[in-house]
PDB file of C-alpha atoms and ligand atoms in Angstrom:
ATOM      1  CA  MET D   1     -24.708   4.120 -16.340  1.00 71.00           C
ATOM      2  CA  ALA D   2     -23.190   1.637 -19.453  1.00 78.00           C
ATOM      3  CA  PRO D   3     -19.631   0.154 -18.326  1.00 81.00           C
ATOM      4  CA  VAL D   4     -16.725   1.752 -20.267  1.00 90.00           C
ATOM      5  CA  ALA D   5     -13.835  -0.784 -18.694  1.00 92.00           C
ATOM      6  CA  THR D   6     -13.364  -4.168 -17.739  1.00 95.00           C
ATOM      7  CA  PRO D   7     -13.009  -3.896 -13.959  1.00 98.00           C
ATOM      8  CA  VAL D   8      -9.723  -5.312 -12.406  1.00 98.00           C
ATOM      9  CA  ILE D   9      -8.067  -5.201  -9.062  1.00 98.00           C
ATOM     10  CA  ILE D  10      -4.391  -5.797  -8.179  1.00 98.00           C
ATOM     11  CA  VAL D  11      -3.263  -5.859  -4.519  1.00 98.00           C
ATOM     12  CA  HIS D  12       0.280  -6.854  -2.978  1.00 97.00           C
ATOM     13  CA  GLY D  13       1.166  -7.571   0.585  1.00 96.00           C
ATOM     14  CA  GLY D  14       5.001  -6.382   0.517  1.00 95.00           C
ATOM     15  CA  ALA D  15       8.095  -6.632  -0.961  1.00 92.00           C
ATOM     16  CA  ALA D  16      10.141  -8.647   1.307  1.00 84.00           C
ATOM     17  CA  THR D  17      11.810 -12.074   1.800  1.00 80.00           C
ATOM     18  CA  VAL D  18       8.590 -14.143   2.824  1.00 82.00           C
ATOM     19  CA  ASP D  19       9.737 -17.588   4.444  1.00 84.00           C
ATOM     20  CA  ASP D  20       8.131 -20.584   2.621  1.00 85.00           C
ATOM     21  CA  SER D  21       6.294 -21.120   6.039  1.00 86.00           C
ATOM     22  CA  ARG D  22       4.115 -17.758   5.438  1.00 88.00           C
ATOM     23  CA  ARG D  23       3.720 -18.206   1.433  1.00 91.00           C
ATOM     24  CA  GLU D  24       0.406 -19.786   1.574  1.00 93.00           C
ATOM     25  CA  LEU D  25      -0.911 -17.521   4.260  1.00 94.00           C
ATOM     26  CA  CYS D  26       0.266 -14.313   2.287  1.00 94.00           C
ATOM     27  CA  MET D  27      -1.377 -15.497  -1.004  1.00 95.00           C
ATOM     28  CA  ALA D  28      -4.426 -16.066   0.720  1.00 97.00           C
ATOM     29  CA  GLY D  29      -4.587 -12.736   2.639  1.00 97.00           C
ATOM     30  CA  CYS D  30      -3.881 -11.177  -1.154  1.00 98.00           C
ATOM     31  CA  GLU D  31      -6.551 -13.075  -2.403  1.00 98.00           C
ATOM     32  CA  ARG D  32      -9.269 -12.290   0.227  1.00 98.00           C
ATOM     33  CA  SER D  33      -8.095  -8.498  -0.244  1.00 98.00           C
ATOM     34  CA  ALA D  34      -8.713  -8.831  -3.996  1.00 98.00           C
ATOM     35  CA  ASN D  35     -12.001 -10.422  -3.540  1.00 98.00           C
ATOM     36  CA  ALA D  36     -12.980  -7.619  -0.964  1.00 98.00           C
ATOM     37  CA  GLY D  37     -12.058  -5.026  -3.694  1.00 98.00           C
ATOM     38  CA  PHE D  38     -13.583  -6.962  -6.916  1.00 98.00           C
ATOM     39  CA  GLU D  39     -17.013  -7.427  -4.882  1.00 98.00           C
ATOM     40  CA  ILE D  40     -17.269  -3.391  -5.156  1.00 98.00           C
ATOM     41  CA  LEU D  41     -16.142  -3.401  -8.797  1.00 98.00           C
ATOM     42  CA  ALA D  42     -18.480  -6.184  -9.699  1.00 98.00           C
ATOM     43  CA  ARG D  43     -21.758  -3.955  -8.202  1.00 97.00           C
ATOM     44  CA  GLY D  44     -20.376  -0.880 -10.680  1.00 97.00           C
ATOM     45  CA  GLY D  45     -18.498   0.527  -7.347  1.00 98.00           C
ATOM     46  CA  SER D  46     -15.693   2.850  -7.542  1.00 98.00           C
ATOM     47  CA  ALA D  47     -12.098   1.940  -8.093  1.00 98.00           C
ATOM     48  CA  LEU D  48     -11.553   4.204  -4.854  1.00 98.00           C
ATOM     49  CA  ASP D  49     -14.184   2.366  -2.833  1.00 98.00           C
ATOM     50  CA  ALA D  50     -12.627  -0.920  -4.139  1.00 98.00           C
ATOM     51  CA  CYS D  51      -8.880   0.247  -3.155  1.00 98.00           C
ATOM     52  CA  GLU D  52     -10.055   1.292   0.133  1.00 98.00           C
ATOM     53  CA  ALA D  53     -11.847  -2.224   0.960  1.00 98.00           C
ATOM     54  CA  ALA D  54      -8.927  -4.290  -0.462  1.00 98.00           C
ATOM     55  CA  VAL D  55      -6.576  -2.368   1.999  1.00 98.00           C
ATOM     56  CA  ARG D  56      -8.555  -2.484   4.794  1.00 98.00           C
ATOM     57  CA  VAL D  57      -8.704  -6.450   4.609  1.00 98.00           C
ATOM     58  CA  LEU D  58      -4.594  -6.316   4.511  1.00 97.00           C
ATOM     59  CA  GLU D  59      -4.594  -4.099   7.740  1.00 97.00           C
ATOM     60  CA  ASP D  60      -6.522  -6.475   9.408  1.00 96.00           C
ATOM     61  CA  ASP D  61      -4.448  -9.195   8.688  1.00 95.00           C
ATOM     62  CA  PRO D  62      -0.935 -10.048  11.028  1.00 93.00           C
ATOM     63  CA  GLU D  63       0.777 -11.735   8.129  1.00 92.00           C
ATOM     64  CA  PHE D  64       1.291  -7.904   6.852  1.00 94.00           C
ATOM     65  CA  ASN D  65       3.339  -4.804   7.900  1.00 95.00           C
ATOM     66  CA  ALA D  66      -0.054  -2.223   7.850  1.00 95.00           C
ATOM     67  CA  GLY D  67      -2.890  -1.583  10.817  1.00 94.00           C
ATOM     68  CA  TYR D  68      -2.761  -4.659  13.062  1.00 93.00           C
ATOM     69  CA  GLY D  69       0.444  -6.546  12.658  1.00 91.00           C
ATOM     70  CA  SER D  70       2.722  -3.324  11.928  1.00 93.00           C
ATOM     71  CA  VAL D  71       6.287  -3.516  12.850  1.00 92.00           C
ATOM     72  CA  LEU D  72       7.499  -1.435  15.813  1.00 92.00           C
ATOM     73  CA  THR D  73       9.267   1.739  16.111  1.00 92.00           C
ATOM     74  CA  ARG D  74      12.485   1.506  18.111  1.00 91.00           C
ATOM     75  CA  LEU D  75      10.389   2.661  21.106  1.00 89.00           C
ATOM     76  CA  GLY D  76       8.188  -0.455  20.881  1.00 90.00           C
ATOM     77  CA  HIS D  77       5.471   1.558  19.250  1.00 90.00           C
ATOM     78  CA  VAL D  78       3.153   1.379  16.113  1.00 92.00           C
ATOM     79  CA  GLU D  79       3.268   4.388  13.936  1.00 94.00           C
ATOM     80  CA  VAL D  80       1.338   3.756  10.551  1.00 95.00           C
ATOM     81  CA  ASP D  81       1.252   5.720   7.008  1.00 97.00           C
ATOM     82  CA  ALA D  82      -1.322   5.538   4.594  1.00 98.00           C
ATOM     83  CA  ALA D  83      -3.041   7.295   1.555  1.00 98.00           C
ATOM     84  CA  ILE D  84      -5.292   7.004  -1.206  1.00 98.00           C
ATOM     85  CA  MET D  85      -5.549   8.550  -4.489  1.00 98.00           C
ATOM     86  CA  ASP D  86      -8.010   8.761  -7.487  1.00 98.00           C
ATOM     87  CA  GLY D  87      -7.092   9.551 -10.941  1.00 98.00           C
ATOM     88  CA  ASP D  88      -8.841  12.943 -11.288  1.00 98.00           C
ATOM     89  CA  LEU D  89      -5.940  13.664  -8.771  1.00 98.00           C
ATOM     90  CA  ARG D  90      -7.947  13.661  -5.347  1.00 98.00           C
ATOM     91  CA  ALA D  91      -5.661  11.985  -2.649  1.00 98.00           C
ATOM     92  CA  GLY D  92      -5.896  11.955   1.092  1.00 98.00           C
ATOM     93  CA  ALA D  93      -2.591  10.721   3.095  1.00 98.00           C
ATOM     94  CA  VAL D  94      -1.724  10.502   6.512  1.00 98.00           C
ATOM     95  CA  GLY D  95       1.712   9.596   8.280  1.00 98.00           C
ATOM     96  CA  ALA D  96       3.441   9.085  11.419  1.00 97.00           C
ATOM     97  CA  VAL D  97       0.231   8.205  13.077  1.00 95.00           C
ATOM     98  CA  PRO D  98       0.054   6.341  16.443  1.00 91.00           C
ATOM     99  CA  TRP D  99      -2.393   3.361  17.007  1.00 85.00           C
ATOM    100  CA  LEU D 100      -4.640   3.327  14.022  1.00 91.00           C
ATOM    101  CA  ARG D 101      -5.778   0.101  12.619  1.00 93.00           C
ATOM    102  CA  HIS D 102      -7.373   1.601   9.550  1.00 96.00           C
ATOM    103  CA  PRO D 103      -5.446   4.483   8.361  1.00 97.00           C
ATOM    104  CA  VAL D 104      -6.680   4.317   4.739  1.00 98.00           C
ATOM    105  CA  SER D 105      -9.994   5.169   5.927  1.00 98.00           C
ATOM    106  CA  VAL D 106      -8.663   8.219   7.776  1.00 98.00           C
ATOM    107  CA  ALA D 107      -6.652   9.051   4.391  1.00 98.00           C
ATOM    108  CA  ARG D 108     -10.303   8.381   2.459  1.00 98.00           C
ATOM    109  CA  ARG D 109     -11.916  10.930   4.823  1.00 98.00           C
ATOM    110  CA  LEU D 110      -9.313  13.513   4.343  1.00 98.00           C
ATOM    111  CA  LEU D 111      -9.439  12.996   0.261  1.00 98.00           C
ATOM    112  CA  GLU D 112     -13.150  13.411   0.690  1.00 98.00           C
ATOM    113  CA  THR D 113     -12.749  16.795   2.959  1.00 97.00           C
ATOM    114  CA  GLY D 114     -10.546  18.178  -0.009  1.00 97.00           C
ATOM    115  CA  GLU D 115      -8.859  20.460   2.309  1.00 96.00           C
ATOM    116  CA  HIS D 116      -5.411  19.002   2.907  1.00 98.00           C
ATOM    117  CA  VAL D 117      -3.577  16.009   1.228  1.00 98.00           C
ATOM    118  CA  LEU D 118      -1.372  15.069   3.964  1.00 98.00           C
ATOM    119  CA  LEU D 119      -1.779  15.401   8.018  1.00 98.00           C
ATOM    120  CA  VAL D 120       1.088  13.801  10.114  1.00 98.00           C
ATOM    121  CA  ALA D 121       1.261  12.649  13.769  1.00 96.00           C
ATOM    122  CA  ASP D 122      -0.847  14.252  16.485  1.00 94.00           C
ATOM    123  CA  GLY D 123      -2.671  16.138  13.975  1.00 96.00           C
ATOM    124  CA  ALA D 124      -3.779  13.289  11.787  1.00 96.00           C
ATOM    125  CA  LEU D 125      -4.979  11.679  15.006  1.00 94.00           C
ATOM    126  CA  ASP D 126      -7.295  14.820  15.787  1.00 95.00           C
ATOM    127  CA  PHE D 127      -8.827  14.569  12.385  1.00 97.00           C
ATOM    128  CA  ALA D 128      -9.164  10.729  12.819  1.00 96.00           C
ATOM    129  CA  ARG D 129     -10.871  11.524  16.173  1.00 95.00           C
ATOM    130  CA  GLU D 130     -13.116  14.281  14.797  1.00 96.00           C
ATOM    131  CA  GLN D 131     -14.120  11.970  12.196  1.00 96.00           C
ATOM    132  CA  GLY D 132     -15.574   9.372  14.587  1.00 94.00           C
ATOM    133  CA  PHE D 133     -12.340   7.115  14.220  1.00 92.00           C
ATOM    134  CA  PHE D 134     -10.930   6.079  17.808  1.00 82.00           C
ATOM    135  CA  GLY D 135      -7.154   4.890  18.336  1.00 75.00           C
ATOM    136  CA  GLU D 136      -6.726   1.199  19.505  1.00 78.00           C
ATOM    137  CA  PRO D 137      -5.176   0.957  22.749  1.00 80.00           C
ATOM    138  CA  PRO D 138      -1.608   1.140  22.857  1.00 72.00           C
ATOM    139  CA  HIS D 139      -0.967  -2.917  22.514  1.00 81.00           C
ATOM    140  CA  ALA D 140      -3.933  -4.047  20.431  1.00 83.00           C
ATOM    141  CA  LEU D 141      -2.233  -3.730  17.152  1.00 85.00           C
ATOM    142  CA  ILE D 142       1.139  -5.633  17.945  1.00 87.00           C
ATOM    143  CA  SER D 143       0.518  -9.061  16.625  1.00 86.00           C
ATOM    144  CA  ALA D 144       2.620 -11.881  18.021  1.00 84.00           C
ATOM    145  CA  ARG D 145       4.855 -11.965  14.891  1.00 84.00           C
ATOM    146  CA  SER D 146       5.871  -7.775  15.419  1.00 84.00           C
ATOM    147  CA  ARG D 147       6.774  -8.622  19.001  1.00 82.00           C
ATOM    148  CA  ASP D 148       8.641 -11.407  18.278  1.00 83.00           C
ATOM    149  CA  ARG D 149      10.829  -9.534  15.660  1.00 80.00           C
ATOM    150  CA  PHE D 150      10.968  -6.729  17.927  1.00 81.00           C
ATOM    151  CA  GLU D 151      12.139  -8.892  20.826  1.00 80.00           C
ATOM    152  CA  ARG D 152      14.765 -10.446  18.266  1.00 79.00           C
ATOM    153  CA  GLY D 153      16.552  -7.212  17.769  1.00 72.00           C
ATOM    154  CA  GLN D 154      14.803  -5.681  14.798  1.00 53.00           C
ATOM    155  CA  LYS D 155      17.549  -2.746  14.344  1.00 50.00           C
ATOM    156  CA  LYS D 156      18.780  -4.814  12.065  1.00 52.00           C
ATOM    157  CA  ASP D 157      15.862  -5.779  10.191  1.00 52.00           C
ATOM    158  CA  LYS D 158      14.977  -2.859   7.740  1.00 52.00           C
ATOM    159  CA  SER D 159      12.028  -4.713   5.845  1.00 56.00           C
ATOM    160  CA  ALA D 160       9.631  -2.064   5.062  1.00 58.00           C
ATOM    161  CA  ASP D 161       6.817  -4.433   3.504  1.00 78.00           C
ATOM    162  CA  THR D 162       3.894  -2.070   2.715  1.00 90.00           C
ATOM    163  CA  VAL D 163       0.448  -3.061   1.511  1.00 97.00           C
ATOM    164  CA  GLY D 164      -1.296  -1.628  -1.317  1.00 98.00           C
ATOM    165  CA  ALA D 165      -3.848  -1.825  -3.983  1.00 98.00           C
ATOM    166  CA  CYS D 166      -4.262  -0.635  -7.651  1.00 98.00           C
ATOM    167  CA  ALA D 167      -7.969  -0.725  -9.464  1.00 98.00           C
ATOM    168  CA  LEU D 168      -9.839   0.014 -12.562  1.00 98.00           C
ATOM    169  CA  ASP D 169     -13.577   0.389 -12.320  1.00 98.00           C
ATOM    170  CA  ALA D 170     -16.374  -0.025 -14.844  1.00 98.00           C
ATOM    171  CA  GLN D 171     -16.454   3.582 -15.601  1.00 97.00           C
ATOM    172  CA  GLY D 172     -12.909   3.830 -16.610  1.00 97.00           C
ATOM    173  CA  ARG D 173     -11.959   5.340 -13.290  1.00 98.00           C
ATOM    174  CA  VAL D 174      -8.336   4.614 -11.611  1.00 98.00           C
ATOM    175  CA  ALA D 175      -7.391   4.665  -7.860  1.00 98.00           C
ATOM    176  CA  SER D 176      -4.838   3.343  -5.816  1.00 98.00           C
ATOM    177  CA  ALA D 177      -4.123   3.164  -1.883  1.00 98.00           C
ATOM    178  CA  THR D 178      -1.281   2.185   0.619  1.00 98.00           C
ATOM    179  CA  SER D 179      -0.942   1.519   4.087  1.00 98.00           C
ATOM    180  CA  THR D 180       2.293   0.499   6.285  1.00 96.00           C
ATOM    181  CA  GLY D 181       4.011   0.551   9.554  1.00 95.00           C
ATOM    182  CA  GLY D 182       7.108   1.674   8.006  1.00 95.00           C
ATOM    183  CA  ILE D 183      10.438   0.486   8.780  1.00 93.00           C
ATOM    184  CA  ALA D 184      11.160  -1.541  11.526  1.00 90.00           C
ATOM    185  CA  GLY D 185      13.030   0.056  14.336  1.00 90.00           C
ATOM    186  CA  LYS D 186      12.347   3.481  12.674  1.00 94.00           C
ATOM    187  CA  ARG D 187      12.521   6.602  14.636  1.00 95.00           C
ATOM    188  CA  ARG D 188       9.622   8.326  16.084  1.00 94.00           C
ATOM    189  CA  GLY D 189       8.554  10.414  13.240  1.00 96.00           C
ATOM    190  CA  ARG D 190       9.930   8.780  10.439  1.00 97.00           C
ATOM    191  CA  VAL D 191       7.666   8.841   7.377  1.00 97.00           C
ATOM    192  CA  GLY D 192       8.339   6.818   4.262  1.00 97.00           C
ATOM    193  CA  ASP D 193       6.865   6.851   0.761  1.00 98.00           C
ATOM    194  CA  SER D 194       3.492   5.019   1.335  1.00 98.00           C
ATOM    195  CA  PRO D 195       1.983   8.494   2.183  1.00 98.00           C
ATOM    196  CA  ILE D 196       3.634  10.536  -0.028  1.00 98.00           C
ATOM    197  CA  VAL D 197       1.757  11.445  -3.725  1.00 98.00           C
ATOM    198  CA  GLY D 198       4.116  10.399  -6.470  1.00 98.00           C
ATOM    199  CA  ALA D 199       6.463   8.316  -4.664  1.00 98.00           C
ATOM    200  CA  GLY D 200       4.128   5.626  -2.730  1.00 98.00           C
ATOM    201  CA  LEU D 201       1.326   6.008  -4.937  1.00 98.00           C
ATOM    202  CA  TYR D 202       0.004   7.904  -8.027  1.00 98.00           C
ATOM    203  CA  ALA D 203      -3.379   7.579  -9.986  1.00 98.00           C
ATOM    204  CA  ASP D 204      -3.663   9.550 -13.534  1.00 98.00           C
ATOM    205  CA  ARG D 205      -6.911   8.879 -14.827  1.00 97.00           C
ATOM    206  CA  ALA D 206      -5.708   9.499 -18.705  1.00 97.00           C
ATOM    207  CA  LEU D 207      -3.034   6.438 -17.525  1.00 98.00           C
ATOM    208  CA  GLY D 208      -3.326   4.212 -14.733  1.00 98.00           C
ATOM    209  CA  ALA D 209      -2.580   3.855 -11.018  1.00 98.00           C
ATOM    210  CA  ALA D 210       0.340   2.455  -9.064  1.00 98.00           C
ATOM    211  CA  ALA D 211       1.424   1.462  -5.518  1.00 98.00           C
ATOM    212  CA  ALA D 212       4.865   1.273  -4.326  1.00 98.00           C
ATOM    213  CA  THR D 213       6.326  -1.100  -1.947  1.00 97.00           C
ATOM    214  CA  GLY D 214      10.078  -1.076  -0.184  1.00 96.00           C
ATOM    215  CA  HIS D 215      12.677   1.090   1.228  1.00 96.00           C
ATOM    216  CA  GLY D 216      11.102   4.337   1.338  1.00 97.00           C
ATOM    217  CA  GLU D 217      13.767   6.497   1.273  1.00 97.00           C
ATOM    218  CA  SER D 218      14.889   4.992  -1.727  1.00 97.00           C
ATOM    219  CA  ILE D 219      11.417   5.256  -3.425  1.00 98.00           C
ATOM    220  CA  LEU D 220      11.047   8.868  -2.300  1.00 98.00           C
ATOM    221  CA  ARG D 221      14.267   9.864  -4.293  1.00 98.00           C
ATOM    222  CA  VAL D 222      13.216   8.340  -7.616  1.00 98.00           C
ATOM    223  CA  VAL D 223       9.300   9.459  -7.198  1.00 98.00           C
ATOM    224  CA  MET D 224       8.790   5.983  -8.080  1.00 98.00           C
ATOM    225  CA  SER D 225       4.989   5.835  -8.886  1.00 98.00           C
ATOM    226  CA  LYS D 226       4.728   8.630 -10.746  1.00 98.00           C
ATOM    227  CA  PHE D 227       7.872   7.271 -12.878  1.00 98.00           C
ATOM    228  CA  ALA D 228       6.011   4.191 -13.228  1.00 98.00           C
ATOM    229  CA  VAL D 229       2.705   5.855 -14.381  1.00 98.00           C
ATOM    230  CA  ASP D 230       4.183   8.032 -16.777  1.00 98.00           C
ATOM    231  CA  ARG D 231       5.674   5.058 -18.438  1.00 98.00           C
ATOM    232  CA  LEU D 232       2.192   3.813 -19.163  1.00 98.00           C
ATOM    233  CA  ARG D 233       2.157   6.393 -21.976  1.00 98.00           C
ATOM    234  CA  GLU D 234       4.346   4.334 -23.813  1.00 97.00           C
ATOM    235  CA  ASP D 235       4.693   0.854 -22.075  1.00 97.00           C
ATOM    236  CA  SER D 236       2.592  -1.590 -20.829  1.00 97.00           C
ATOM    237  CA  ALA D 237       1.868  -2.129 -17.199  1.00 98.00           C
ATOM    238  CA  GLN D 238       4.198  -4.817 -16.587  1.00 97.00           C
ATOM    239  CA  ALA D 239       7.157  -3.123 -18.159  1.00 98.00           C
ATOM    240  CA  ALA D 240       6.376   0.053 -16.485  1.00 98.00           C
ATOM    241  CA  ALA D 241       6.843  -1.593 -13.201  1.00 98.00           C
ATOM    242  CA  GLU D 242       9.969  -3.280 -14.307  1.00 98.00           C
ATOM    243  CA  MET D 243      11.320  -0.024 -15.484  1.00 98.00           C
ATOM    244  CA  ALA D 244      10.415   1.753 -12.378  1.00 98.00           C
ATOM    245  CA  ILE D 245      11.961  -0.929 -10.104  1.00 98.00           C
ATOM    246  CA  ASP D 246      15.382  -1.083 -12.230  1.00 98.00           C
ATOM    247  CA  GLU D 247      15.533   2.942 -12.105  1.00 98.00           C
ATOM    248  CA  MET D 248      14.944   2.949  -8.256  1.00 98.00           C
ATOM    249  CA  VAL D 249      17.841   0.065  -7.849  1.00 98.00           C
ATOM    250  CA  ARG D 250      20.309   1.444 -10.045  1.00 98.00           C
ATOM    251  CA  ARG D 251      19.938   5.240  -9.012  1.00 98.00           C
ATOM    252  CA  THR D 252      19.679   4.255  -5.116  1.00 98.00           C
ATOM    253  CA  GLY D 253      20.838   0.890  -4.416  1.00 97.00           C
ATOM    254  CA  GLY D 254      17.479   0.287  -2.689  1.00 96.00           C
ATOM    255  CA  GLU D 255      15.145  -2.631  -2.558  1.00 95.00           C
ATOM    256  CA  GLY D 256      11.293  -2.768  -3.426  1.00 96.00           C
ATOM    257  CA  GLY D 257       8.134  -3.812  -5.826  1.00 97.00           C
ATOM    258  CA  ILE D 258       5.661  -2.200  -7.557  1.00 98.00           C
ATOM    259  CA  ILE D 259       1.959  -2.838  -8.753  1.00 98.00           C
ATOM    260  CA  LEU D 260       0.253  -1.132 -11.573  1.00 98.00           C
ATOM    261  CA  VAL D 261      -3.017  -1.161 -13.493  1.00 98.00           C
ATOM    262  CA  ASP D 262      -3.516   0.569 -16.658  1.00 98.00           C
ATOM    263  CA  LYS D 263      -6.789   2.035 -18.449  1.00 97.00           C
ATOM    264  CA  GLN D 264      -6.737  -1.390 -20.663  1.00 96.00           C
ATOM    265  CA  ALA D 265      -7.429  -3.245 -17.595  1.00 97.00           C
ATOM    266  CA  ARG D 266      -3.840  -4.714 -17.819  1.00 97.00           C
ATOM    267  CA  THR D 267      -1.993  -4.883 -14.491  1.00 98.00           C
ATOM    268  CA  GLY D 268       1.797  -5.500 -13.755  1.00 98.00           C
ATOM    269  CA  HIS D 269       3.782  -6.158 -10.460  1.00 97.00           C
ATOM    270  CA  TYR D 270       7.688  -6.406 -10.230  1.00 97.00           C
ATOM    271  CA  CYS D 271      10.178  -6.595  -7.116  1.00 96.00           C
ATOM    272  CA  SER D 272      13.904  -6.548  -6.767  1.00 96.00           C
ATOM    273  CA  THR D 273      13.283  -8.604  -3.339  1.00 94.00           C
ATOM    274  CA  PRO D 274      13.040 -12.016  -3.230  1.00 91.00           C
ATOM    275  CA  ARG D 275       9.308 -12.103  -2.888  1.00 93.00           C
ATOM    276  CA  MET D 276       6.217  -9.662  -2.851  1.00 96.00           C
ATOM    277  CA  PRO D 277       2.757 -11.392  -2.567  1.00 96.00           C
ATOM    278  CA  TRP D 278       0.129 -10.425  -5.185  1.00 97.00           C
ATOM    279  CA  ALA D 279      -3.286 -11.155  -6.382  1.00 98.00           C
ATOM    280  CA  VAL D 280      -5.269 -10.043  -9.146  1.00 98.00           C
ATOM    281  CA  GLN D 281      -8.987 -10.441  -9.571  1.00 98.00           C
ATOM    282  CA  SER D 282     -11.681  -9.568 -12.612  1.00 98.00           C
ATOM    283  CA  SER D 283     -14.482 -11.164 -13.960  1.00 96.00           C
ATOM    284  CA  ALA D 284     -12.035 -13.990 -15.271  1.00 96.00           C
ATOM    285  CA  GLY D 285     -11.160 -15.053 -11.525  1.00 97.00           C
ATOM    286  CA  VAL D 286      -8.627 -14.564  -9.024  1.00 97.00           C
ATOM    287  CA  GLN D 287      -4.559 -15.363  -9.349  1.00 97.00           C
ATOM    288  CA  SER D 288      -1.769 -14.887  -7.044  1.00 97.00           C
ATOM    289  CA  GLY D 289       1.815 -15.640  -6.533  1.00 95.00           C
ATOM    290  CA  VAL D 290       4.801 -14.443  -4.538  1.00 93.00           C
ATOM    291  CA  GLU D 291       7.484 -14.264  -7.142  1.00 80.00           C
ATOM    292  CA  ASN D 292       7.846 -11.974  -9.879  1.00 76.00           C
ATOM    293  CA  SER D 293       6.952 -14.504 -12.704  1.00 61.00           C
TER     294      SER D 293
HETATM  295  N1  LIG Y   1       7.787   1.581   1.968  1.00 68.23           N
HETATM  296  C1  LIG Y   1       7.352   1.694   3.239  1.00 68.23           C
HETATM  297  C2  LIG Y   1       8.497   2.558   3.949  1.00 68.23           C
HETATM  298  O1  LIG Y   1       9.051   2.599   3.557  1.00 68.23           O
HETATM  299  O2  LIG Y   1       7.974   3.137   5.018  1.00 68.23           O
END
């Protein structure tokens, strides 16, 4: 099929502080992720496949709060949330699932079945097992950094640095995906914005796609990703990102970030936190950074 759009992918590694010592590692991790997604787009693959592949790279990278390296609950466990959505409004999501390294792929499988949009906790784990995914042994997803954060008393550390990806493929299809360990020191069973369609992510074939990061309880209240995608009717991806974050901060006092791609292959990224690692890749090459500008 002749291409109708210029493929592009944008990924982020979470709205957070990001010490100078981790700056380069986080940018390199985002570049690897964008590269994994763009390889799929460059051979004519789908935006959905590209987002899943990009998020899987971030889930494997201990620098990010998703999959391996997730922050811990107050009981010292890993419980993850993830989602994936395409512009035809197909979506799959899992919440509060223990010990999964690649929850985005379980979410993808749920999207493909079309039976439900969101499964949580043991029910999500049952589905994952039925589909051939195996939970990791209890401590295999705990990185040295998450253990250290836990031991230093993460109840004071409320960071919620999700990962995410948004892509446009050559056929003009858009998609987005998210994955997170949630908020450090969260209660067992807590679900944030990341697996919630409209809040943590949104994709609309007519407009574009968004993926959010930050304080889930605030993002949920303003349904931030749908808010941002709706702005694409009138505004650029960058302006939509800035308006969505400003709305969330103004209405809730929360903190966070967002990435977007629109149908014209323009990307946007913005955060209210000190930093948010991101990378964009297209046929023009890869660009990455940690600040807004
Ligand atoms: N944004 C991730 C969370 O609040 O769980």
